[in-house]
């Protein structure tokens, strides 16, 4: 069965410093990988996705993520954090293996990012 | 293009009652998924519909049900509400199952 792990419940970073939010996954076949962000009392906003192709994916608001197949990771990164980046971040994976059936999109538990001025 | 809309936004019910939540997807999107979000359990998958057919169901009791209409709008119903059903219920739509899901603002349900 597919699964996704976000090992850190909370990440604190100073404004202007680079940030990384970690995500690892487990699937039978090839993964579709997504990052979403959630601000208080809001739904999830799509940031970026990896389907195939270049391992470095660029998304909204200056975020990017690197797909690493050997480490089964898809960490979210930003070169310079802003206070307004403070939010809850979710990694999600869908297994595309034909032997896995109609698998849903599975989300990690979320990582709360706090950017300190 | 209008985003995913969910109604109502807030709801207060008492134990034993039932509730129906509505989701209108982005125009042209045929796939709708529902999730329950709670502080303790995170985002848990409820259902996935495509062209009026349920393609997937999460590990929830039979009190949770859903459907999708021919115009892709979807509803979910929870019968015999329990205190533990208090949560944010999120709906997401996509062009197809493999495409990016776009989320609505959610319906916050409080069961007293």
Short mmCIF file of C-alpha atoms in Angstrom, two decimals:
data_model
loop_
_atom_site.label_atom_id
_atom_site.label_comp_id
_atom_site.label_asym_id
_atom_site.label_seq_id
_atom_site.Cartn_x
_atom_site.Cartn_y
_atom_site.Cartn_z
CA UNK A 1 0.00 0.00 0.00
CA UNK A 2 1.17 3.50 -0.71
CA UNK A 3 2.19 5.78 2.11
CA UNK A 4 3.83 9.13 2.70
CA UNK A 5 5.74 10.39 5.71
CA UNK A 6 6.54 13.88 6.84
CA UNK A 7 9.03 13.25 9.65
CA UNK A 8 8.86 16.73 11.16
CA UNK A 9 5.71 18.05 12.82
CA UNK A 10 7.21 21.53 13.06
CA UNK A 11 9.96 23.39 11.23
CA UNK A 12 11.23 26.76 12.42
CA UNK A 13 13.34 28.99 10.21
CA UNK A 14 14.48 32.59 10.31
CA UNK A 15 13.21 34.95 7.64
CA UNK A 16 15.63 35.13 4.73
CA UNK A 17 17.13 31.71 5.43
CA UNK A 18 16.55 28.71 3.17
CA UNK A 19 13.84 26.28 4.21
CA UNK A 20 13.32 22.57 3.68
CA UNK A 21 10.23 20.54 4.49
CA UNK A 22 10.86 16.82 4.22
CA UNK A 23 8.72 14.14 2.60
CA UNK A 24 9.36 10.47 1.93
CA UNK A 25 7.03 8.04 0.22
CA UNK A 26 6.42 4.38 -0.48
CA UNK A 27 4.69 3.08 -3.60
CA UNK A 28 4.66 -0.05 -5.72
CA UNK A 29 5.04 1.67 -9.05
CA UNK A 30 5.89 5.16 -10.15
CA UNK A 31 4.64 7.98 -7.93
CA UNK A 32 2.71 11.10 -8.66
CA UNK A 33 3.85 13.53 -5.96
CA UNK A 34 2.27 16.77 -4.80
CA UNK A 35 2.82 19.55 -2.28
CA UNK A 36 -0.02 21.61 -0.86
CA UNK A 37 -0.12 24.48 1.63
CA UNK A 38 -2.91 25.31 4.05
CA UNK A 39 -3.39 28.66 5.75
CA UNK A 40 -5.61 28.94 8.86
CA UNK A 41 -9.29 28.28 8.22
CA UNK A 42 -8.67 27.70 4.51
CA UNK A 43 -8.64 24.76 2.17
CA UNK A 44 -5.46 23.36 0.65
CA UNK A 45 -3.66 25.29 -2.07
CA UNK A 46 -1.67 23.45 -4.73
CA UNK A 47 2.04 24.35 -4.82
CA UNK A 48 3.69 21.93 -7.22
CA UNK A 49 3.74 18.38 -8.52
CA UNK A 50 6.05 15.76 -9.97
CA UNK A 51 4.68 13.41 -12.60
CA UNK A 52 7.67 12.63 -14.78
CA UNK A 53 10.67 14.35 -16.31
CA UNK A 54 13.06 16.77 -14.60
CA UNK A 55 13.68 15.84 -10.99
CA UNK A 56 13.66 19.48 -9.91
CA UNK A 57 10.16 20.89 -9.98
CA UNK A 58 9.40 24.57 -9.62
CA UNK A 59 6.09 25.75 -8.26
CA UNK A 60 4.18 28.70 -6.89
CA UNK A 61 5.54 31.43 -4.59
CA UNK A 62 9.18 30.50 -5.21
CA UNK A 63 8.90 26.96 -3.91
CA UNK A 64 10.61 24.01 -5.53
CA UNK A 65 10.96 20.33 -4.80
CA UNK A 66 13.43 17.66 -5.78
CA UNK A 67 12.33 14.15 -6.66
CA UNK A 68 14.88 11.58 -5.54
CA UNK A 69 13.92 8.09 -6.63
CA UNK A 70 16.74 6.25 -4.85
CA UNK A 71 15.89 7.90 -1.53
CA UNK A 72 12.13 7.91 -2.24
CA UNK A 73 12.00 11.52 -1.19
CA UNK A 74 10.34 14.69 -2.44
CA UNK A 75 11.53 17.50 -0.17
CA UNK A 76 10.07 20.99 -0.51
CA UNK A 77 12.53 23.86 -0.60
CA UNK A 78 12.70 27.62 -0.85
CA UNK A 79 15.93 29.65 -1.05
CA UNK A 80 14.74 32.52 1.14
CA UNK A 81 11.84 32.14 3.59
CA UNK A 82 9.22 34.82 4.18
CA UNK A 83 7.10 35.32 7.29
CA UNK A 84 4.07 34.89 5.02
CA UNK A 85 5.24 31.33 4.23
CA UNK A 86 4.21 30.31 7.75
CA UNK A 87 1.52 27.68 7.25
CA UNK A 88 0.79 23.95 7.26
CA UNK A 89 2.38 22.00 4.42
CA UNK A 90 1.19 18.65 3.11
CA UNK A 91 2.93 16.15 0.87
CA UNK A 92 0.76 13.71 -1.08
CA UNK A 93 1.38 10.68 -3.28
CA UNK A 94 -0.60 8.57 -5.70
CA UNK A 95 0.68 5.16 -6.78
CA UNK A 96 0.41 4.69 -10.54
CA UNK A 97 1.21 0.97 -10.54
CA UNK A 98 -1.42 -0.92 -12.58
CA UNK A 99 -1.29 -3.62 -9.92
CA UNK A 100 -2.32 -1.25 -7.14
CA UNK A 101 -5.80 -0.66 -8.47
CA UNK A 102 -7.62 2.63 -8.15
CA UNK A 103 -5.53 4.08 -5.35
CA UNK A 104 -6.54 7.45 -3.91
CA UNK A 105 -4.27 10.39 -3.26
CA UNK A 106 -2.67 9.81 0.15
CA UNK A 107 -1.53 12.73 2.31
CA UNK A 108 1.13 13.03 4.94
CA UNK A 109 0.28 14.29 8.43
CA UNK A 110 1.50 17.77 7.58
CA UNK A 111 4.41 19.93 8.72
CA UNK A 112 3.84 23.27 10.37
CA UNK A 113 6.32 25.82 9.09
CA UNK A 114 7.02 28.85 11.24
CA UNK A 115 9.13 31.63 9.75
CA UNK A 116 10.44 34.01 12.38
CA UNK A 117 11.18 37.63 11.59
CA UNK B 1 -12.70 30.27 -13.66
CA UNK B 2 -14.52 29.84 -10.38
CA UNK B 3 -12.91 27.55 -7.85
CA UNK B 4 -14.37 24.67 -5.91
CA UNK B 5 -17.27 25.79 -3.76
CA UNK B 6 -18.58 24.05 -0.68
CA UNK B 7 -21.79 24.69 1.20
CA UNK B 8 -22.45 25.30 3.95
CA UNK B 9 -19.19 26.70 5.30
CA UNK B 10 -20.09 26.12 8.93
CA UNK B 11 -22.52 23.75 10.54
CA UNK B 12 -23.51 22.88 14.09
CA UNK B 13 -25.41 19.66 14.73
CA UNK B 14 -26.23 17.49 17.71
CA UNK B 15 -25.44 13.84 18.19
CA UNK B 16 -27.77 11.51 16.33
CA UNK B 17 -28.69 14.00 13.63
CA UNK B 18 -27.70 13.68 10.02
CA UNK B 19 -26.01 16.17 7.75
CA UNK B 20 -25.55 16.70 4.01
CA UNK B 21 -22.61 18.64 2.63
CA UNK B 22 -22.40 19.91 -0.93
CA UNK B 23 -19.50 20.43 -3.30
CA UNK B 24 -19.50 22.13 -6.70
CA UNK B 25 -16.34 21.36 -8.67
CA UNK B 26 -14.45 23.62 -11.03
CA UNK B 27 -16.24 23.78 -14.37
CA UNK B 28 -15.16 20.88 -16.56
CA UNK B 29 -13.78 18.79 -13.71
CA UNK B 30 -15.31 15.34 -13.54
CA UNK B 31 -13.47 13.89 -10.56
CA UNK B 32 -14.43 14.82 -7.00
CA UNK B 33 -12.79 13.60 -3.81
CA UNK B 34 -13.76 14.16 -0.18
CA UNK B 35 -11.47 14.29 2.85
CA UNK B 36 -11.95 14.64 6.59
CA UNK B 37 -9.41 16.78 8.40
CA UNK B 38 -8.97 16.64 12.16
CA UNK B 39 -6.06 17.83 14.34
CA UNK B 40 -5.32 14.32 15.53
CA UNK B 41 -5.73 12.30 12.33
CA UNK B 42 -4.71 14.79 9.68
CA UNK B 43 -6.27 14.44 6.22
CA UNK B 44 -8.17 11.21 5.79
CA UNK B 45 -9.62 10.10 2.47
CA UNK B 46 -13.39 9.54 2.38
CA UNK B 47 -14.54 9.01 -1.22
CA UNK B 48 -13.56 9.55 -4.82
CA UNK B 49 -16.08 9.93 -7.63
CA UNK B 50 -15.62 10.11 -11.36
CA UNK B 51 -18.51 10.48 -13.81
CA UNK B 52 -21.09 9.63 -11.13
CA UNK B 53 -19.30 6.42 -10.14
CA UNK B 54 -17.59 5.89 -6.81
CA UNK B 55 -14.05 4.84 -7.66
CA UNK B 56 -12.67 4.60 -4.17
CA UNK B 57 -13.82 4.62 -0.59
CA UNK B 58 -11.78 5.25 2.52
CA UNK B 59 -11.90 3.39 5.78
CA UNK B 60 -14.96 5.04 7.28
CA UNK B 61 -18.14 3.48 8.68
CA UNK B 62 -21.26 3.09 6.59
CA UNK B 63 -22.73 6.20 8.22
CA UNK B 64 -20.65 8.13 5.70
CA UNK B 65 -22.02 8.07 2.18
CA UNK B 66 -21.77 10.17 -0.92
CA UNK B 67 -22.88 10.59 -4.48
CA UNK B 68 -22.07 12.52 -7.61
CA UNK B 69 -24.59 13.99 -10.00
CA UNK B 70 -24.50 14.22 -13.77
CA UNK B 71 -23.26 17.81 -13.57
CA UNK B 72 -20.31 16.56 -11.43
CA UNK B 73 -21.62 18.22 -8.28
CA UNK B 74 -21.23 15.98 -5.28
CA UNK B 75 -22.80 15.55 -1.89
CA UNK B 76 -21.75 13.63 1.15
CA UNK B 77 -24.05 12.55 3.93
CA UNK B 78 -23.27 11.56 7.48
CA UNK B 79 -26.06 9.89 9.40
CA UNK B 80 -26.36 9.40 13.16
CA UNK B 81 -23.69 11.97 13.94
CA UNK B 82 -21.16 11.30 16.67
CA UNK B 83 -19.00 13.77 18.56
CA UNK B 84 -15.94 12.41 16.74
CA UNK B 85 -17.38 13.50 13.41
CA UNK B 86 -16.53 17.09 14.26
CA UNK B 87 -14.01 18.06 11.61
CA UNK B 88 -13.24 20.11 8.55
CA UNK B 89 -14.62 18.34 5.49
CA UNK B 90 -12.74 19.16 2.32
CA UNK B 91 -13.79 18.59 -1.24
CA UNK B 92 -11.36 18.58 -4.16
CA UNK B 93 -11.94 18.39 -7.89
CA UNK B 94 -9.74 17.48 -10.83
CA UNK B 95 -10.09 16.97 -14.57
CA UNK B 96 -9.42 13.29 -14.14
CA UNK B 97 -8.18 10.99 -11.40
CA UNK B 98 -4.55 11.51 -12.37
CA UNK B 99 -4.65 15.29 -12.58
CA UNK B 100 -4.00 17.84 -9.85
CA UNK B 101 -6.73 18.14 -7.22
CA UNK B 102 -7.95 21.63 -6.36
CA UNK B 103 -9.54 22.09 -2.98
CA UNK B 104 -12.53 24.03 -1.78
CA UNK B 105 -12.52 26.05 1.46
CA UNK B 106 -14.14 23.23 3.40
CA UNK B 107 -17.17 22.80 5.62
CA UNK B 108 -16.48 22.97 9.33
CA UNK B 109 -18.84 20.64 11.16
CA UNK B 110 -19.26 20.80 14.91
CA UNK B 111 -21.23 18.02 16.59
CA UNK B 112 -22.50 18.80 20.09
#
